[in-house]
mmCIF file of C-alpha atoms in Angstrom:
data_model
loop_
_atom_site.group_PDB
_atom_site.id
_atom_site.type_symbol
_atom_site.label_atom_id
_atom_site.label_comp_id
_atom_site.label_asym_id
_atom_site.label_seq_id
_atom_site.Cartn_x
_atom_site.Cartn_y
_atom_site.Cartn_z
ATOM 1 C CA UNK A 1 21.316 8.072 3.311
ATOM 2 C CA UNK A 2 22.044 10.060 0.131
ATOM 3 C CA UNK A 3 21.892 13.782 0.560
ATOM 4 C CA UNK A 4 21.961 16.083 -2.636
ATOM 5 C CA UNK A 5 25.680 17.377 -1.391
ATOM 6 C CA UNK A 6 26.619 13.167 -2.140
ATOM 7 C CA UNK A 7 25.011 10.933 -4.659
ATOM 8 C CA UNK A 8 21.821 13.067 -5.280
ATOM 9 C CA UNK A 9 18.433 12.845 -4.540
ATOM 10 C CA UNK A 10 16.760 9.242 -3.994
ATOM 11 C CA UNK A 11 14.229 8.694 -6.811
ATOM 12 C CA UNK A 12 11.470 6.538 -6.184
ATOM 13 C CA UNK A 13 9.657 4.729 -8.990
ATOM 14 C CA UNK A 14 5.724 3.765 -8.158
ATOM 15 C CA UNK A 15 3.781 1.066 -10.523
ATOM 16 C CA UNK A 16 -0.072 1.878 -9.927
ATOM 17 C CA UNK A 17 -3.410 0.901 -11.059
ATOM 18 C CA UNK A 18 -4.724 2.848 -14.181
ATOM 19 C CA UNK A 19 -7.826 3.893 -12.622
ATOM 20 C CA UNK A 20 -6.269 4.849 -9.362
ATOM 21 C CA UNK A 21 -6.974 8.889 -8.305
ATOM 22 C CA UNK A 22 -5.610 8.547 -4.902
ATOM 23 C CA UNK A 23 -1.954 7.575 -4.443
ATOM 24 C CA UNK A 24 -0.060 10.221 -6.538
ATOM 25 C CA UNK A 25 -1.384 12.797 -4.600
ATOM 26 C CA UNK A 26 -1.321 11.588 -1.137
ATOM 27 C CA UNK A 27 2.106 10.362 -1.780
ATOM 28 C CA UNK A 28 3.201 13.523 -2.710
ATOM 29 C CA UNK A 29 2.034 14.676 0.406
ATOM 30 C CA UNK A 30 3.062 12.437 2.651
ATOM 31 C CA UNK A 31 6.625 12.766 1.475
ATOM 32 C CA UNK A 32 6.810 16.559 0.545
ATOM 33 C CA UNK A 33 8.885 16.987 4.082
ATOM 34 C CA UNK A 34 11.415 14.840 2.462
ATOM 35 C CA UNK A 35 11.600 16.427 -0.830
ATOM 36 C CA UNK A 36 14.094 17.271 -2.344
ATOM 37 C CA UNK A 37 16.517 14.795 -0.989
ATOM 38 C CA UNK A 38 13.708 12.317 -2.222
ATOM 39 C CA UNK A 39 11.208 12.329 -5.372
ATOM 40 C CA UNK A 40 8.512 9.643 -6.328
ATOM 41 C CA UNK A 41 7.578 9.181 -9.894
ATOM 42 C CA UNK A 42 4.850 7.361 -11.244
ATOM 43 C CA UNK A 43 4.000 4.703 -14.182
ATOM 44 C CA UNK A 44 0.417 3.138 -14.827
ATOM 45 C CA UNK A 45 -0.469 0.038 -15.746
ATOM 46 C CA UNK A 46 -3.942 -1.028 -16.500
ATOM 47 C CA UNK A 47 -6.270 -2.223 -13.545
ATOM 48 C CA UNK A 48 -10.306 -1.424 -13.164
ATOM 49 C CA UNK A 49 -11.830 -4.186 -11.338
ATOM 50 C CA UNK A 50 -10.902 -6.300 -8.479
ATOM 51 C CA UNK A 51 -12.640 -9.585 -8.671
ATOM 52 C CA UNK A 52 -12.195 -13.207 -8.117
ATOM 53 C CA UNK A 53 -11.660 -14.434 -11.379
ATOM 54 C CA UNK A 54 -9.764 -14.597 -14.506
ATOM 55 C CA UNK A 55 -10.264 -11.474 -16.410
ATOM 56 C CA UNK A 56 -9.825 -9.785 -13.235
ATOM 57 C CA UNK A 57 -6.603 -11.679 -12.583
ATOM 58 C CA UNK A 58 -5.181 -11.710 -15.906
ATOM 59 C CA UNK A 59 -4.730 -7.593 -15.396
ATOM 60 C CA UNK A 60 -1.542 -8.651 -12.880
ATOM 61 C CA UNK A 61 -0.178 -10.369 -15.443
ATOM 62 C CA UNK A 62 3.731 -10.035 -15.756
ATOM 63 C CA UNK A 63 4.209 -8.341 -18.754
ATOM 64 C CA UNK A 64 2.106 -5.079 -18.332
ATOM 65 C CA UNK A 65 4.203 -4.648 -15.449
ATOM 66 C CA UNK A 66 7.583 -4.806 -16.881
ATOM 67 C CA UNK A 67 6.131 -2.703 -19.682
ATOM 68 C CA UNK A 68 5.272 -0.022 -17.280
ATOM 69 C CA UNK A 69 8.987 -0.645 -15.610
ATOM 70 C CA UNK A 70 10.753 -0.368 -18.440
ATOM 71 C CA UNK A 71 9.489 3.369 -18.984
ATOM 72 C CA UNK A 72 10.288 4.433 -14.915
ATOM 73 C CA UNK A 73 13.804 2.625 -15.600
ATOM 74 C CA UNK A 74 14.346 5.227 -18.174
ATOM 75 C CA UNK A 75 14.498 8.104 -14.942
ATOM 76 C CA UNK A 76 17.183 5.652 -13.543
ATOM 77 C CA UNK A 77 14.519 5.109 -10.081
ATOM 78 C CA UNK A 78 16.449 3.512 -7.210
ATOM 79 C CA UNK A 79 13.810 1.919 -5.764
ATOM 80 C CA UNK A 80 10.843 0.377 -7.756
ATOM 81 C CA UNK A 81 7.325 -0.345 -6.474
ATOM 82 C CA UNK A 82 4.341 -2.097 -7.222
ATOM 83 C CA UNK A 83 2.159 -0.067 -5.442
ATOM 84 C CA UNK A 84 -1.224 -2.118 -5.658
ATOM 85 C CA UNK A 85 -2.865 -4.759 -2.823
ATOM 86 C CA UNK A 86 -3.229 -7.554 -5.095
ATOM 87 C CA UNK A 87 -1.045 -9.971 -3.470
ATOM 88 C CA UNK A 88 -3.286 -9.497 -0.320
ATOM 89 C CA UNK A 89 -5.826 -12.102 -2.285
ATOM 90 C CA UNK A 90 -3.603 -13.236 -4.951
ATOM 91 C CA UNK A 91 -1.103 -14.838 -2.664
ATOM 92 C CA UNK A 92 1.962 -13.375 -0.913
ATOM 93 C CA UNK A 93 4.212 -15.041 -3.111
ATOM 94 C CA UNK A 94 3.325 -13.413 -6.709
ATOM 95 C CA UNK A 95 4.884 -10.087 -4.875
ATOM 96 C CA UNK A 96 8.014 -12.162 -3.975
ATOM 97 C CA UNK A 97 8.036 -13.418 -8.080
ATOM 98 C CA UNK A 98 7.211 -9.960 -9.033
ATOM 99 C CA UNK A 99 9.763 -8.177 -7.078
ATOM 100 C CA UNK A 100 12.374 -10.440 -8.705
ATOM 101 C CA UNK A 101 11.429 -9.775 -12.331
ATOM 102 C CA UNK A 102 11.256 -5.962 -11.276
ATOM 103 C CA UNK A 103 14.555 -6.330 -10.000
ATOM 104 C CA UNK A 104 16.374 -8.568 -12.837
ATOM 105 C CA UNK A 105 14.559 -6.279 -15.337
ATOM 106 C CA UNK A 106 15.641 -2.744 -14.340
ATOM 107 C CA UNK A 107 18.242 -3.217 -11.494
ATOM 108 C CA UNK A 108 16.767 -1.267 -8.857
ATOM 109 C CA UNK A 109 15.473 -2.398 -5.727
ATOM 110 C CA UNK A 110 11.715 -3.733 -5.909
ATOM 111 C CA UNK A 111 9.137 -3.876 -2.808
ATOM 112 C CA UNK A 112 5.398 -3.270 -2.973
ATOM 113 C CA UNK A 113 2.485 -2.366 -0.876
ATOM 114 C CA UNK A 114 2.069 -6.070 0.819
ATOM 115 C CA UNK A 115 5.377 -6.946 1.326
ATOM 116 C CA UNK A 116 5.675 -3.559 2.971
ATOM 117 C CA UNK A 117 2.294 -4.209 5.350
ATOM 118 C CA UNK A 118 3.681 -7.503 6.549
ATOM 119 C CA UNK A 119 6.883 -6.070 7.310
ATOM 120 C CA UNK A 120 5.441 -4.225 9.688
ATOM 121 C CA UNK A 121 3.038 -6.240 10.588
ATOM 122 C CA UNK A 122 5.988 -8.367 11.952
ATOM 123 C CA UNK A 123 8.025 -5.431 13.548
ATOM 124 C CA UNK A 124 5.040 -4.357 15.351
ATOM 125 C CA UNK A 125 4.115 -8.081 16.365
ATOM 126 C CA UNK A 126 0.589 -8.393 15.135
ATOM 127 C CA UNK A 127 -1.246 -11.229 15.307
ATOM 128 C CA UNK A 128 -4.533 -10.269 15.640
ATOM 129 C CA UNK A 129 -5.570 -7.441 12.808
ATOM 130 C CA UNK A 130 -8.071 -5.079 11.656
ATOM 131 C CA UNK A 131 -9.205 -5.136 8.592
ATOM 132 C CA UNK A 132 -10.578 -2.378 6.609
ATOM 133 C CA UNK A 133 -11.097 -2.544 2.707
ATOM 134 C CA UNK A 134 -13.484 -1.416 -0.113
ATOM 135 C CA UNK A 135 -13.992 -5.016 -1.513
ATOM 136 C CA UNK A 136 -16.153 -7.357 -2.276
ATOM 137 C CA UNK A 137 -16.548 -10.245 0.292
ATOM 138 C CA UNK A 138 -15.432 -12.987 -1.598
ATOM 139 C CA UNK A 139 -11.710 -10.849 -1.906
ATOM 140 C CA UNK A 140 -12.367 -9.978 1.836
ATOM 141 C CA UNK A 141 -12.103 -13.349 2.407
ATOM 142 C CA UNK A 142 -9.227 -14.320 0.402
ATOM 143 C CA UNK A 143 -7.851 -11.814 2.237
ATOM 144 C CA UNK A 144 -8.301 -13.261 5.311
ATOM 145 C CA UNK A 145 -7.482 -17.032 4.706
ATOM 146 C CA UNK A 146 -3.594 -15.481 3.237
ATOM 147 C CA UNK A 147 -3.394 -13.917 6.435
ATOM 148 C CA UNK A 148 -4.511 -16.680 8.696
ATOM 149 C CA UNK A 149 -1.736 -18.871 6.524
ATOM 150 C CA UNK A 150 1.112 -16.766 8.224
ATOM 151 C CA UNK A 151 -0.376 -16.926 11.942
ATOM 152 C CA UNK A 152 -2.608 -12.996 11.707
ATOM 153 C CA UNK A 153 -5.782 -13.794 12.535
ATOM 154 C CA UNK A 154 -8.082 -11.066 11.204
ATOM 155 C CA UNK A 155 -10.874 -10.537 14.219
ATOM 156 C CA UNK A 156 -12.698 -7.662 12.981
ATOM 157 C CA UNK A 157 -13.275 -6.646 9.529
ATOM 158 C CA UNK A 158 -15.548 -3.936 7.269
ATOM 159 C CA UNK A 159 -15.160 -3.396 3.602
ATOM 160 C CA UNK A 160 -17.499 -1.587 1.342
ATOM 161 C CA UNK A 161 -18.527 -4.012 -1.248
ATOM 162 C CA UNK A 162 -16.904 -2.642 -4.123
ATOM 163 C CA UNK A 163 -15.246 -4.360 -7.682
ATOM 164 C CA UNK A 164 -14.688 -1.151 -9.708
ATOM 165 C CA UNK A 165 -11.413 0.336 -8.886
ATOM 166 C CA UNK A 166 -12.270 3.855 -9.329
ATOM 167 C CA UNK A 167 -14.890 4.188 -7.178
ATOM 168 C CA UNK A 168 -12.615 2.856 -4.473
ATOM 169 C CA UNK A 169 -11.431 6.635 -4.359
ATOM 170 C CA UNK A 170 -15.190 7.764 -4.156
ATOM 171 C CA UNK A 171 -15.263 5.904 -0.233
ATOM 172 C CA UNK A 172 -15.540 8.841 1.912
ATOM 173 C CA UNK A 173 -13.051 9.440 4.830
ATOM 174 C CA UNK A 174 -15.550 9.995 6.640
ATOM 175 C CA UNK A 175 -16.752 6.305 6.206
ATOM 176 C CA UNK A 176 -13.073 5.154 6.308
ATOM 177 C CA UNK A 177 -12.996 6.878 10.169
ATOM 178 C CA UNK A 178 -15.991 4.580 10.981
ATOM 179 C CA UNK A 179 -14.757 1.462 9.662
ATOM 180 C CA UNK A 180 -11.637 1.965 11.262
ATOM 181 C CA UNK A 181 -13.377 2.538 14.851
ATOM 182 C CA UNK A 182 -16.060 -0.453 14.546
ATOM 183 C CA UNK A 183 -12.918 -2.983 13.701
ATOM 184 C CA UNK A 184 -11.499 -1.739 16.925
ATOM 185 C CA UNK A 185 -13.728 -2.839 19.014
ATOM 186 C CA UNK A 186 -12.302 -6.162 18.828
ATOM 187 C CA UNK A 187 -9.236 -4.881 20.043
ATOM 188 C CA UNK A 188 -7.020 -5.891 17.480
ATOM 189 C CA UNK A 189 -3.636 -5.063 17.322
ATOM 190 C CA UNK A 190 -3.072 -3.031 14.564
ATOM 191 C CA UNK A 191 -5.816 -1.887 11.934
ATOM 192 C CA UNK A 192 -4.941 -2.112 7.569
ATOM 193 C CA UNK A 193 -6.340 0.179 5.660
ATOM 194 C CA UNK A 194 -5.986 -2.391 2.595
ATOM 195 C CA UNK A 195 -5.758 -0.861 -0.699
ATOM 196 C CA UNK A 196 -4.035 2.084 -2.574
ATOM 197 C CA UNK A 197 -6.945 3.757 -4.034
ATOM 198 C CA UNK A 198 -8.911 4.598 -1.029
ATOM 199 C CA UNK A 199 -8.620 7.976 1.257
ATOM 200 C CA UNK A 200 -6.880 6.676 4.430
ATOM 201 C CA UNK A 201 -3.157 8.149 4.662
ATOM 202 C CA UNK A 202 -4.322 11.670 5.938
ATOM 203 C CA UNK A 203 -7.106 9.741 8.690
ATOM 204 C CA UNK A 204 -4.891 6.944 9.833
ATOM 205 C CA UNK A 205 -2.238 8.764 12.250
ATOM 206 C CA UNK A 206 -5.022 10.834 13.878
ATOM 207 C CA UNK A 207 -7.129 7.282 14.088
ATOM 208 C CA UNK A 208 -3.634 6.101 16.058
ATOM 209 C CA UNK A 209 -3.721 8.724 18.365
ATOM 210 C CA UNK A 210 -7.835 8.221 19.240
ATOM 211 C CA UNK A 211 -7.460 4.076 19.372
ATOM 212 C CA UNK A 212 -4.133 3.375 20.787
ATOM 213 C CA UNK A 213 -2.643 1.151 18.155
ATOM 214 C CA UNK A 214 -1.086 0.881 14.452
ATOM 215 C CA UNK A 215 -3.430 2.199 11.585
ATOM 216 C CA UNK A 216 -1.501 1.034 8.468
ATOM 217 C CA UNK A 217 -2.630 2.733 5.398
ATOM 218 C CA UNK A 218 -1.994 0.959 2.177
ATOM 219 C CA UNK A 219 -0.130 4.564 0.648
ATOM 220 C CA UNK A 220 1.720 5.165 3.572
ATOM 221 C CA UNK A 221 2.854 1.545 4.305
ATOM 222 C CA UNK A 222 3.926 1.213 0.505
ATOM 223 C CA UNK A 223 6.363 4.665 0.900
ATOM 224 C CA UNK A 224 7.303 3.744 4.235
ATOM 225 C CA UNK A 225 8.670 0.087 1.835
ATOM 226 C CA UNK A 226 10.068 2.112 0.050
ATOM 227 C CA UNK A 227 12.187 4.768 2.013
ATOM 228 C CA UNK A 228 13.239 1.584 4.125
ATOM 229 C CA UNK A 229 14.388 -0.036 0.533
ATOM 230 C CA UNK A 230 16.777 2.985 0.093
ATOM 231 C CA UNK A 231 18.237 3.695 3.464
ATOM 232 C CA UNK A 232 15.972 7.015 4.300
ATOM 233 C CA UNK A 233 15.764 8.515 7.759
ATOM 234 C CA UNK A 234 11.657 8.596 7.955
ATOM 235 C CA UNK A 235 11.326 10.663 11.455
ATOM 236 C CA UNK A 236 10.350 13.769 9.539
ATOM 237 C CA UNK A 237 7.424 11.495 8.263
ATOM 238 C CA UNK A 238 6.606 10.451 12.147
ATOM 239 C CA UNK A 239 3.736 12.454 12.486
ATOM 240 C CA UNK A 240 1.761 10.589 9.536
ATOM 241 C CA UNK A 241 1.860 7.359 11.393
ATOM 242 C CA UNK A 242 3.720 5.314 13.927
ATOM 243 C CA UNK A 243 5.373 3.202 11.255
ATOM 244 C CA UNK A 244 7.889 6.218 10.329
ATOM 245 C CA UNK A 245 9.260 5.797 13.604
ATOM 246 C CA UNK A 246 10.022 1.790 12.868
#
């Protein structure tokens, strides 16, 4: 663990969606008890929708992202993140290819908000999971059949039947809460709050406490990827979640 009396503080690069209002903020919440021996900085790159098709695919393309690298790279981050869901329908592997490129391209570490979820969606042993999204159902579904692939089969699931990516931010908490509460009814083992842009990191450890189980929020899961990347004691994080205490 670097402490500011040895190396300096860890600095924490985060790659997010253009029209996202949500994960800047809540991540600078969620990790103020950390600060200053940590800081997270942020780079765009542009995303709006979140469809099944090309144009909407073609915004994950690998360029934009080392573009958006390039510029972090410049505050000499040691960890780099793609902090965005889109491997949940794109296929787990384009975070594996993208993590590499990250990596070759600006030499720090590279994780991102799915390969953090299944992380601990292995360390907790999941195999049956909530799922909770603001998608449309054809992504839902995408969603679903990646997961089934790797042996979590999703028994419960709500999303909100949205494409534009900034009105993902417009879900209320309120309606987050619900989802959350109907998908447990089919007593899965954890609950994923899939994607950055929507309201769940300041619900999901007080949803724990009230169900019993994991609630895995898509900003908290991609910090807690990243604090695990660089060697970070999370327990004065633990009361935002059980997975600060993994």
């Amino acid at each position: 663990m670097q402490t500011p009396e040895t190396s300096g503080p860890t600095l924490i690069g985060m790659l997010t969606p253009s029209s996202n209002t949500v994960v800047e903020p809540f991540t600078a919440a969620l990790a103020w008890p950390l600060f200053p021996q940590v800081s997270v900085h942020f780079g765009r790159l542009r995303v709006t929708r979140i469809a099944l098709d090309e144009g909407s695919d073609d915004q994950f393309g690998i360029d934009p992202f080392l573009a958006a690298a390039d510029l972090l790279a410049d505050a000499k981050v040691d960890v780099i993140a793609w902090n965005g869901t889109s491997a949940s329908w794109l296929g787990f592997d384009s975070d594996d290819r993208l993590c590499a490129e990250l990596t070759e391209r600006t030499g720090a570490r590279a994780t991102t908000a799915i390969k953090s979820l299944n992380a601990l969606i292995e360390a907790f042993g999941v195999k049956k999971l909530g799922l909770v999204t603001p998608y449309t159902p054809d992504v839902q579904q995408q969603i679903i059949a990646n997961y089934a692939e790797i042996g979590v089969e999703t028994v419960a699931e709500r999303h909100s039947n949205r494409s534009d990516n900034f009105s993902f931010a417009e879900v209320p908490e309120a309606e987050i809460e619900r989802m959350c509460r109907e998908v447990a009814e089919a007593k899965p083992d954890a609950i994923a709050i899939v994607c950055t842009n929507m309201r769940g990191p300041m619900v999901a450890a007080e949803l724990e406490r009230e169900l019993g189980i994991p609630v895995l929020d898509s900003v908290a899961f991609t910090l807690w990827g990243c604090l695990k990347e660089a060697g970070i004691d999370m327990t004065p994080l633990k009361e935002f979640g059980m997975m600060f205490s993994k």
